[in-house]
Coordinates of C-alpha atoms in Angstrom, one line a residue:
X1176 CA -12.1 -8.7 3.7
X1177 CA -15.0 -6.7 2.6
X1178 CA -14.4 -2.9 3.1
X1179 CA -10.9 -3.4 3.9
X1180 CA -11.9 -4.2 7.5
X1181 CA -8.1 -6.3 8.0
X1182 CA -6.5 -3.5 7.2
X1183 CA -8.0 -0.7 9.0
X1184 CA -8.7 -2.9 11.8
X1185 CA -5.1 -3.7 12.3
X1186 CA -3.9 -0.6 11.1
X1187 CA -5.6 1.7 13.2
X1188 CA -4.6 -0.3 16.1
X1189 CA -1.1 0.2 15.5
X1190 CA -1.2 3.8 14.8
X1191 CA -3.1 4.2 18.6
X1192 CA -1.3 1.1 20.2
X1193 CA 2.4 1.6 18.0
X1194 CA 4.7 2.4 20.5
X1195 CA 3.7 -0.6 22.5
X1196 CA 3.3 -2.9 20.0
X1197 CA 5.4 -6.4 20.6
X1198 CA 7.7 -7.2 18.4
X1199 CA 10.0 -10.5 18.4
X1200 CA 13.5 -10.9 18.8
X1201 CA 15.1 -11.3 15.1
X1202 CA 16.6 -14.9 15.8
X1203 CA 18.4 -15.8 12.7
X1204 CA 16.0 -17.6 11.2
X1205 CA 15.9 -19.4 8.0
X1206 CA 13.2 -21.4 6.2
X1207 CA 15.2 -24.5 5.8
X1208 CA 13.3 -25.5 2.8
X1209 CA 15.1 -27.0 -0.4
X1210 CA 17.1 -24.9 -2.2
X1211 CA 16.9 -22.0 0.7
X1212 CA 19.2 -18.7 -0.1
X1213 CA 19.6 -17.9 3.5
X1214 CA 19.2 -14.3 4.2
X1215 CA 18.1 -13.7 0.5
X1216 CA 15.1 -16.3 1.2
X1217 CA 12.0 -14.4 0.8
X1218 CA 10.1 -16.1 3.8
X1219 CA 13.4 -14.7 6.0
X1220 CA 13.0 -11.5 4.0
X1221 CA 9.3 -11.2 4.6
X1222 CA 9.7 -11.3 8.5
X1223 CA 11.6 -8.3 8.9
X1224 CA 9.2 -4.9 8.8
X1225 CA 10.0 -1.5 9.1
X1226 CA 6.5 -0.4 9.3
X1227 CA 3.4 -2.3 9.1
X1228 CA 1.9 0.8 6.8
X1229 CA 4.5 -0.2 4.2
X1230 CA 3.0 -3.9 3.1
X1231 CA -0.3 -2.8 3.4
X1232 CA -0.8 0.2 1.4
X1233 CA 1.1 -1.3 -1.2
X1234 CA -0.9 -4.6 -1.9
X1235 CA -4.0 -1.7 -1.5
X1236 CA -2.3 0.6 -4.3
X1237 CA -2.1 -2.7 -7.2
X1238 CA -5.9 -3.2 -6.0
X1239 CA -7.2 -0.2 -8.3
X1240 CA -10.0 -1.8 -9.3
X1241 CA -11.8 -0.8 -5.6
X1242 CA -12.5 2.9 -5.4
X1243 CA -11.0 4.8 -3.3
X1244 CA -9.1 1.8 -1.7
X1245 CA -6.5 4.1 0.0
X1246 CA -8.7 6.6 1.3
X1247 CA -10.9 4.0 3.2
X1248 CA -7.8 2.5 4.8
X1249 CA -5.8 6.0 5.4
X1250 CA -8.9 8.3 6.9
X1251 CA -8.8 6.3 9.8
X1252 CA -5.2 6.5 10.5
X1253 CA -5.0 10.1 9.6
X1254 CA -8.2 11.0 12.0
X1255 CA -6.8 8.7 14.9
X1256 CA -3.7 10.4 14.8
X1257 CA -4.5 14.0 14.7
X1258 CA -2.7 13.9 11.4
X1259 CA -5.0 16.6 8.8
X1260 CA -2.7 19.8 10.0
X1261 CA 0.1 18.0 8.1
X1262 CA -2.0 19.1 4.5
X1263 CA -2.4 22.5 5.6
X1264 CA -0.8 25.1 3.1
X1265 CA 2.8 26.3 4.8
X1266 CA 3.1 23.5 6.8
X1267 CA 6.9 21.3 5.9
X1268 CA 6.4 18.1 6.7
X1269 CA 9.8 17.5 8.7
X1270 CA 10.9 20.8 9.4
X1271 CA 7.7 22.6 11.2
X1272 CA 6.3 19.4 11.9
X1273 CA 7.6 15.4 12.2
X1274 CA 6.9 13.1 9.5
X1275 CA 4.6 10.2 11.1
X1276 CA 4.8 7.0 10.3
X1277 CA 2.2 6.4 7.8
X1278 CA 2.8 9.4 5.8
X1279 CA 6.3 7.9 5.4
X1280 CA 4.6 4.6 4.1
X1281 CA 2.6 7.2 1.9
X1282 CA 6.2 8.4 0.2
X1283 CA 7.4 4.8 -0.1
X1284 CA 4.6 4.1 -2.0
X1285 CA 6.0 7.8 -4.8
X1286 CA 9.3 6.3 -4.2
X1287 CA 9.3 5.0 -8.0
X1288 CA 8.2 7.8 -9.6
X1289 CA 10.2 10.5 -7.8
X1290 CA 13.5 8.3 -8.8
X1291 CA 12.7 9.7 -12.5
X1292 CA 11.6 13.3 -11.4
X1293 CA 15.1 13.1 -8.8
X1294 CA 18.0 10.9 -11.0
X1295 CA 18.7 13.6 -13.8
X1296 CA 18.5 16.9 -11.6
X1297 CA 20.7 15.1 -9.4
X1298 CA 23.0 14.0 -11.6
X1299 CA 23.2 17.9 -13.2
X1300 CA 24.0 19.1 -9.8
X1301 CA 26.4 17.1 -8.9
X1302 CA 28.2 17.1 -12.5
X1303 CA 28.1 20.9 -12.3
X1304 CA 29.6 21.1 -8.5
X1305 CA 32.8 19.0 -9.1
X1306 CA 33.1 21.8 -12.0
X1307 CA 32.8 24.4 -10.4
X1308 CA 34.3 24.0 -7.5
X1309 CA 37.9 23.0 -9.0
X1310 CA 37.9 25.7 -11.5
X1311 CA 38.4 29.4 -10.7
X1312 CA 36.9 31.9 -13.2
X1313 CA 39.5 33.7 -15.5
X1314 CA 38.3 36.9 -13.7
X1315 CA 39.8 35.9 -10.3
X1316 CA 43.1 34.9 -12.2
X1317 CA 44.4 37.9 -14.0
X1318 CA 44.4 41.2 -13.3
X1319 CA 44.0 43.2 -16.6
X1320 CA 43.0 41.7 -19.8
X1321 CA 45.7 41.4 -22.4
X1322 CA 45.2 44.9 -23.9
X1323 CA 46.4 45.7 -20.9
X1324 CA 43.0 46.8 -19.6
X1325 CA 41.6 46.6 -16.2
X1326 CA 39.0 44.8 -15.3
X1327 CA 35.7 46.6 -15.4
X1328 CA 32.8 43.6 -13.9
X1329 CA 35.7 41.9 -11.7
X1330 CA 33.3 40.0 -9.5
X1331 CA 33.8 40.1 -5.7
X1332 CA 34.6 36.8 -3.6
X1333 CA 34.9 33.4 -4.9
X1334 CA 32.8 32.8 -8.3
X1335 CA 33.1 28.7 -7.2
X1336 CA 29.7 29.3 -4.8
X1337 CA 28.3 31.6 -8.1
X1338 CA 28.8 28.5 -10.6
X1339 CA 26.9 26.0 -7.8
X1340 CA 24.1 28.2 -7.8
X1341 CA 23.5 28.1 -11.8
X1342 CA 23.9 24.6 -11.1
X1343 CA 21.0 24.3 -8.3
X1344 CA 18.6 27.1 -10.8
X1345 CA 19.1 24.3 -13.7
X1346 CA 18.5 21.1 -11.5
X1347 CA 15.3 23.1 -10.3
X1348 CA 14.2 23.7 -13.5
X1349 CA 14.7 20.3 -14.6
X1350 CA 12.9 18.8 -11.6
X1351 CA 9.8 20.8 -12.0
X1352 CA 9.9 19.9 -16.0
X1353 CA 9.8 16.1 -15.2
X1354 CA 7.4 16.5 -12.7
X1355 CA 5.1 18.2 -14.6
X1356 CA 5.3 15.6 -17.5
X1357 CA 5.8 12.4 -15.7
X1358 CA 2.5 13.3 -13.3
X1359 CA 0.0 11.2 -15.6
X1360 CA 2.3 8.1 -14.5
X1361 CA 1.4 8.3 -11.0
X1362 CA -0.7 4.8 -10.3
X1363 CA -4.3 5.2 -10.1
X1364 CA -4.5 4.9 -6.4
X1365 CA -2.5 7.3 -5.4
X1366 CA -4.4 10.0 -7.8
X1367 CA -7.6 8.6 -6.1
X1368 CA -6.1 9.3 -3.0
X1369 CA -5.5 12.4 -3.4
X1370 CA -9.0 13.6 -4.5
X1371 CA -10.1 12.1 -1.6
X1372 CA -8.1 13.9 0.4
X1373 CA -8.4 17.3 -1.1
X1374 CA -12.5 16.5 -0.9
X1375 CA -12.1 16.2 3.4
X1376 CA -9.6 18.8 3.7
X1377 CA -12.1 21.3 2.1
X1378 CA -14.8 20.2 4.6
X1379 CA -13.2 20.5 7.4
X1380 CA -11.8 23.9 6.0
X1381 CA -8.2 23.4 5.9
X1382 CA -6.3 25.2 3.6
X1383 CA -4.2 23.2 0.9
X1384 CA -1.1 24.4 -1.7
X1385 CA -2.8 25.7 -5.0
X1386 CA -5.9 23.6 -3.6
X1387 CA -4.6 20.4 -4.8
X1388 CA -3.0 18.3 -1.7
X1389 CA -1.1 15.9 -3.9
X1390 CA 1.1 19.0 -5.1
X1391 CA 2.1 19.4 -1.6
X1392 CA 2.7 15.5 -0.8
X1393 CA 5.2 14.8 -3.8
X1394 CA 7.2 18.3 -3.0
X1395 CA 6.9 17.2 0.9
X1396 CA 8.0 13.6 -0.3
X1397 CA 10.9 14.9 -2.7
X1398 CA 12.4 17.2 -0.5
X1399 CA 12.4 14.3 2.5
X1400 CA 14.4 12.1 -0.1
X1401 CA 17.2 15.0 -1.6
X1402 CA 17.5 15.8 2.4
X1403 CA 18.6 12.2 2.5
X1404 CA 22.4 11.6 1.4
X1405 CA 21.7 7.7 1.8
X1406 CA 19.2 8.0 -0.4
X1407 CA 21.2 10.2 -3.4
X1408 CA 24.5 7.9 -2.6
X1409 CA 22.1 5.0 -3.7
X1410 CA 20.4 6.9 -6.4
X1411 CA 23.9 7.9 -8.4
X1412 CA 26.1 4.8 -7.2
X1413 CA 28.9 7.2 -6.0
X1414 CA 29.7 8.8 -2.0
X1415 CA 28.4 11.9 -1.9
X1416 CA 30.9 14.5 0.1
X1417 CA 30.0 16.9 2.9
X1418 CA 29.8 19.7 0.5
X1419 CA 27.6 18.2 -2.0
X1420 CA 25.2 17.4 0.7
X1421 CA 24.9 21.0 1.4
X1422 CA 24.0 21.9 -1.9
X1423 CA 21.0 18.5 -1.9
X1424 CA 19.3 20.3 0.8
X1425 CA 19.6 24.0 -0.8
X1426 CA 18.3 22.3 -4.1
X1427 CA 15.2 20.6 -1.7
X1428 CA 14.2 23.3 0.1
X1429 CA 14.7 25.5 -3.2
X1430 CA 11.8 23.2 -4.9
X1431 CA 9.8 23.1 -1.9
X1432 CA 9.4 26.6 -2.6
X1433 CA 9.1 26.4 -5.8
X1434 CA 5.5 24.3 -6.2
X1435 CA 4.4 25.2 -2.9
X1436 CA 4.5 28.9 -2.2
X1437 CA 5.2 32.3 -3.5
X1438 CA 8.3 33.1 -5.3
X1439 CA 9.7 35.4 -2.6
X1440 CA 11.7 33.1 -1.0
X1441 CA 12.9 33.0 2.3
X1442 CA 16.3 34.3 4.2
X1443 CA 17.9 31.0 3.6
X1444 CA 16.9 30.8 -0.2
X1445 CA 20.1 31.5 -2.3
X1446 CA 19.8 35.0 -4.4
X1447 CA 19.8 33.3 -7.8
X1448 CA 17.1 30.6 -6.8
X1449 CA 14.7 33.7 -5.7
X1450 CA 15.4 35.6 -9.1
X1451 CA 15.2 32.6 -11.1
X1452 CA 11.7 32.4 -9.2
X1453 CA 11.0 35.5 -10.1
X1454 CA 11.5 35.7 -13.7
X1455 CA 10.0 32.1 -14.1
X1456 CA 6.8 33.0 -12.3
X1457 CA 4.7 32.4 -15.2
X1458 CA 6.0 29.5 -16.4
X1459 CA 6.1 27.9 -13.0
X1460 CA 2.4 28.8 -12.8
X1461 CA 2.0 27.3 -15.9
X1462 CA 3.5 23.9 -15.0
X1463 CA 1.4 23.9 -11.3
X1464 CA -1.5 24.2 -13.3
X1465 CA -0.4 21.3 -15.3
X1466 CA 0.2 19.1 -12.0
X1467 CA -3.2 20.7 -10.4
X1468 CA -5.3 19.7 -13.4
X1469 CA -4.4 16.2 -13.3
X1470 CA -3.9 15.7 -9.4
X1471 CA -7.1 18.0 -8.0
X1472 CA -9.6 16.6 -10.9
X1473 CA -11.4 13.7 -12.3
X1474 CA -9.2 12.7 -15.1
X1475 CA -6.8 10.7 -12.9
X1476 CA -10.3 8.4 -11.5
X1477 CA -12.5 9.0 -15.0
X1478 CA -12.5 5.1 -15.4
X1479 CA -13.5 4.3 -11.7
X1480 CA -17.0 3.5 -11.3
X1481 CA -18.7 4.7 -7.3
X1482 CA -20.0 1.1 -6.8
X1483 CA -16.7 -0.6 -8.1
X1484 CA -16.3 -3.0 -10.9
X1485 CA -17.0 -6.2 -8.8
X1486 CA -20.8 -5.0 -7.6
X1487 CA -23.2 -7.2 -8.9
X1488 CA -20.7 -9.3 -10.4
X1489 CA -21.4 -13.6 -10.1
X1490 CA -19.1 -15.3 -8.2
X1491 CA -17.1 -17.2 -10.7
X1492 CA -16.0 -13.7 -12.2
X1493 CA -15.1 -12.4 -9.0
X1494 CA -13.4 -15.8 -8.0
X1495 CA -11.0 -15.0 -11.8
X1496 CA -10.7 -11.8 -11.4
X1497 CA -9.0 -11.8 -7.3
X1498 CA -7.4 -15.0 -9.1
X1499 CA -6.0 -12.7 -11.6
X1500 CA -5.2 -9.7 -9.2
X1501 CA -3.2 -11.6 -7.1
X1502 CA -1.1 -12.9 -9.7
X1503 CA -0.2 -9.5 -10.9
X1504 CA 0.4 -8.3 -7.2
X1505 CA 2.8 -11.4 -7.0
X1506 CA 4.7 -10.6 -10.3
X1507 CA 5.2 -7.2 -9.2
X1508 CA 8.8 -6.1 -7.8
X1509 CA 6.9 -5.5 -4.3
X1510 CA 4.1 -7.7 -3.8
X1511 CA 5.0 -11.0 -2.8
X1512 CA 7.2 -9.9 0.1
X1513 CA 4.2 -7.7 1.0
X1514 CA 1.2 -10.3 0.9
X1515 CA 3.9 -12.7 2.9
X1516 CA 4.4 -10.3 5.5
X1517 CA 0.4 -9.7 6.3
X1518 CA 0.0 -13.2 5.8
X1519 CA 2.5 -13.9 8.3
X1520 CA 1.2 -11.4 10.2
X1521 CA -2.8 -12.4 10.2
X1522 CA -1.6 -16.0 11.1
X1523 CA -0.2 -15.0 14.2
X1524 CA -2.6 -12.9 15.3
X1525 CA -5.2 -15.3 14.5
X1526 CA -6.8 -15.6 17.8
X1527 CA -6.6 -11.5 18.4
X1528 CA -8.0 -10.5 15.3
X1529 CA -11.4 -13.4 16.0
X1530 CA -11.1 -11.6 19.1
X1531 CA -12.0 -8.2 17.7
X1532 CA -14.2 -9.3 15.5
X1533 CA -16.3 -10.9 18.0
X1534 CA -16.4 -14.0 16.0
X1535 CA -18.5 -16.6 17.6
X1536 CA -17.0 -20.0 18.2
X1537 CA -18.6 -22.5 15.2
X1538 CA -18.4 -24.9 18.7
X1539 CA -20.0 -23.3 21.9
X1540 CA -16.8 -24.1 24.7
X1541 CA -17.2 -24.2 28.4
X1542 CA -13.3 -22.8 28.8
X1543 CA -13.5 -18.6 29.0
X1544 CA -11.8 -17.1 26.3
X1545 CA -7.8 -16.2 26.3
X1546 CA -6.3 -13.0 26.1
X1547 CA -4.4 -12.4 23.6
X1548 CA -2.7 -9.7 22.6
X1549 CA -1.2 -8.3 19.3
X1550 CA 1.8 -9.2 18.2
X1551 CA 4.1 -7.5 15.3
X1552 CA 5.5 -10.6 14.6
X1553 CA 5.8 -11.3 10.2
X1554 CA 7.8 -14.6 10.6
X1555 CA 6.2 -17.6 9.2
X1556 CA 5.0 -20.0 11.6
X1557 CA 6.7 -23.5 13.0
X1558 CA 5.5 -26.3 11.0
X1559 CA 3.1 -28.6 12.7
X1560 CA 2.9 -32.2 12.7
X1561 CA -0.7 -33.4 11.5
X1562 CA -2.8 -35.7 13.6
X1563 CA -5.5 -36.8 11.2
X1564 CA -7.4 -38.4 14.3
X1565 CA -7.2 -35.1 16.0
X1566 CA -8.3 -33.0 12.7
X1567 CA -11.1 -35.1 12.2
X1568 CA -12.1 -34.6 15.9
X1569 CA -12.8 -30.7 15.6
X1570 CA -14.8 -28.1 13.6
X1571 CA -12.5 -25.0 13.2
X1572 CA -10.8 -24.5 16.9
X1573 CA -13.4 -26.2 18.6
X1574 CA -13.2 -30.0 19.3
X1575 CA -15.9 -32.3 19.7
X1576 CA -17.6 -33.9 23.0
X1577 CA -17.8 -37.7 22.1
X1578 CA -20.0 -38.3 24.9
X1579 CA -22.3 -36.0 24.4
X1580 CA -22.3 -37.3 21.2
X1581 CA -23.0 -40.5 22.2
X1582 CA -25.6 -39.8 24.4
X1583 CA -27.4 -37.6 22.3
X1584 CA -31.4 -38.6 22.2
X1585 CA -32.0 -38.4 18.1
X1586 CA -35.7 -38.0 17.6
X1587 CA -35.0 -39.4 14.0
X1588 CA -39.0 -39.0 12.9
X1589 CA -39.1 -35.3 14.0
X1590 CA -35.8 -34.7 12.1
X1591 CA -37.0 -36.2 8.9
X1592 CA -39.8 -34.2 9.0
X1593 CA -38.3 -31.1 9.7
X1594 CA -36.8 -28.2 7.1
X1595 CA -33.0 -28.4 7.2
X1596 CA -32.8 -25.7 4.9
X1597 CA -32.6 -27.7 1.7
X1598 CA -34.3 -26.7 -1.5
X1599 CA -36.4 -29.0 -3.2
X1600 CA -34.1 -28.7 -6.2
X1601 CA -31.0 -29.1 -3.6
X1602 CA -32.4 -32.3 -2.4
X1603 CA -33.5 -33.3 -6.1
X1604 CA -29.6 -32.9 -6.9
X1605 CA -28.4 -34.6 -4.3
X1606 CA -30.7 -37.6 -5.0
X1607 CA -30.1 -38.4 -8.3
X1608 CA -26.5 -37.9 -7.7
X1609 CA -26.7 -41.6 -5.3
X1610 CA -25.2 -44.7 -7.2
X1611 CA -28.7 -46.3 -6.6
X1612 CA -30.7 -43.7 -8.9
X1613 CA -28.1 -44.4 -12.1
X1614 CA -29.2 -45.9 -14.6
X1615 CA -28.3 -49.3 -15.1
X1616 CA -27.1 -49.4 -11.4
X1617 CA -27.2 -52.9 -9.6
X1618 CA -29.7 -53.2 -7.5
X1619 CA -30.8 -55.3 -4.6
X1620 CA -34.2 -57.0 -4.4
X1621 CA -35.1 -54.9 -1.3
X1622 CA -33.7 -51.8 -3.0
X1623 CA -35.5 -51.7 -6.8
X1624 CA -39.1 -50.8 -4.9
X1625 CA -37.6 -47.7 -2.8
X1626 CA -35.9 -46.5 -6.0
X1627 CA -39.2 -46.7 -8.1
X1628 CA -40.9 -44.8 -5.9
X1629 CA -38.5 -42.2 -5.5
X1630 CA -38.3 -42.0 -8.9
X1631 CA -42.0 -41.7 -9.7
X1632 CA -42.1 -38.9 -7.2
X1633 CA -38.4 -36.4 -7.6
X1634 CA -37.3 -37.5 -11.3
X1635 CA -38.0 -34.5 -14.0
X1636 CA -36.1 -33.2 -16.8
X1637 CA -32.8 -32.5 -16.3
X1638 CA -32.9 -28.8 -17.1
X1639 CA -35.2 -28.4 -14.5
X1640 CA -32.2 -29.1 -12.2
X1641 CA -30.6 -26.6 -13.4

């Protein structure tokens, strides 16, 4: 709809109305159509929703072609819910303050592109744990070297939790290498979003990390996910133990800090992680300002035009290019569950969403309105049997009233006479399009003199028609 009025419409609603939100009872169901795979069918898939955000914002994020798409949709959310303090510079989104539910749609939507900053640090830090911790250091082994020696640098305690911590320094340096060079593959959207939101949070005086809020949503984002052992389990295809989990959430909160604030480090910040810090501060300010350059600037939206590519276009360009759109958003890995669940969605919610639009009936009805209510319902709708009698017998929802019909007194001279809101060249159109005004059509005696005289009177050149 024009302005994204659907989607802020409904999603605004939910983020006020969430909690009490209906939703259905999961049934079991299954299309039944030929060739149906059960719980693998997409139209069962499609009905089950974790968050209504999640469809939504990513149909909007394939729809680059609409400046600013996500900003339009999101600034209502984020100002119904209080939701700005969440940008603020020192603020953890899920430690100092609870990740809401559209700011989780938000890090669904980077959930592709922090896989590739994520995968090889991970991998590094787990390959260097099941190392490390198996092998003792020669040091702690022997007591004198074999020149009979002692031991000068002998270390104290276990060098196991020493060799973990080289291992968390290198997966932190890796992490913010790839981050810095995969940031120009973000999608279009996003980046757009981002300048948005950096553009608001500077009006309303809020202060951001480095000034660029998308450098604090991907570290916000990639910590949430290495805090998650689901997530890293999936990520590496083995079970990660209770031990290596430890270490994922030193490593997050290691790179939090890293692109987010000064390299002091706090009391839970291993001692190698805040030297590393230390000695890498100018290269780490080095790749921030790589990530800021792209993220808090124009070169991420240079190609988007303020008015959009589809103002002033004619309708049969528009008509190909949503034609074209929607293909691509149904090819994509994504997109067809998504634009079946909000289609599913919109059809049953019909009647609310006319509601709050304040769509007047095409039919004025005698019967007061029902109340309905909104549903978060996604699965498809019961097929219904068609009555082509009853069909024929309504305009949209509203039926007709034969007998008023019937009874109707037609002034027929009055309406002939009066503008129905046809153009002359409308009417021209329509004329010569009749059987009767063909040439060489058969014609009845009492019909040749009409059709000469209509002809004397509406026939031009055909390029006038046009």
């Amino acid at each position: 709809m024009k302005e994204c009025t659907l989607p802020i419409m409904v999603l605004t609603y939910y983020t006020t109305k969430g909690k009490t939100v209906s939703r259905p009872v999961s049934d079991g169901f299954e299309c039944g159509r030929l060739c149906c795979l059960g719980d693998k069918c997409m139209t069962t898939a499609s009905r089950h929703i974790d968050s209504l955000y999640t469809p939504f914002l990513d149909v909007l994020t394939q729809c680059a072609c609409v400046p600013n798409i996500l900003m339009k949709v999101l600034q209502p959310v984020i100002d119904r819910s209080n939701g700005w303090h969440l940008f603020e510079a020192g603020c953890v989104p899920g430690k100092t303050e609870l990740v809401p539910e559209w700011l989780n749609a938000v890090y669904e939507l980077l959930t592709p592109f922090v896989d590739r900053v994520i995968e090889p640090a991970v991998r590094i830090l787990m390959k260097r744990t099941s190392v490390a911790s198996n092998i003792d250091p020669l040091s702690e082994v022997i007591d004198e070297l074999p020149c009979r020696c002692d031991l000068q640098n002998k270390s104290k305690g276990k060098h196991g939790k020493d060799g973990f911590r080289d291992g968390v320094t290198l997966a932190l340096h890796n992490m913010v290498t790839q981050l810095a060079e995969d940031v120009y593959s973000l999608p279009s959207a996003v980046c757009a979003l981002f300048v948005a939101l950096q553009a608001v949070l500077e009006e309303k005086g809020i202060p951001t990390t480095h000034k660029c809020v998308g450098i604090h949503i991907l570290a916000g984002c990639i910590r949430k996910k290495l805090l998650n052992a689901e997530y890293v389990e999936h990520l590496t295809g083995t079970h990660v133990k209770a031990v290596v989990k430890d270490n994922f959430c030193t490593l997050a909160e290691s790179f939090f800090l890293a692109v987010t604030t000064s390299p002091k480090g706090d009391s839970g910040t291993p001692r190698s992680v805040v030297k590393y810090l230390k000695s890498n501060r100018d290269w780490l300010q080095q790749q921030i300002d790589i990530m800021k350059s792209y993220l808090a600037g124009t070169d991420c939206t240079e190609d988007d035009q303020e008015s959009g590519i589809l103002e002033g276009a004619t309708s049969e360009f528009t008509d190909h290019f949503l034609t074209a759109l929607a293909s691509t958003i149904l090819e994509s890995p994504t997109g067809h569950g998504s634009l079946l669940q909000i289609y599913h969605l919109v059809m049953n919610n019909y009647d609310w969403i006319q509601a709050q639009l304040d769509t007047a009936p095409l039919l004025p009805s005698n019967e007061p309105p029902e109340i309905t209510q909104f549903v978060l319902d996604c699965s498809p709708l019961p097929a219904r049997a068609f009555s082509p009698l009853m069909v024929f017998n309504k305009i949209g929802q509203s039926s007709f009233d034969q007998d008023a019909i019937a009874e109707f007194a037609y002034d027929w001279s009055k309406l002939l006479h009066t503008d129905l809101g046809l153009s002359e060249v409308g009417f021209r159109t329509l004329l010569f399009n009749r059987h009767e005004l063909q040439d060489g059509a058969y014609l009845e005696e009492n019909e040749k003199k009409p059709v000469e005289v209509l002809k004397l009177k509406f026939e031009v050149e055909h390029g006038d028609l046009v």
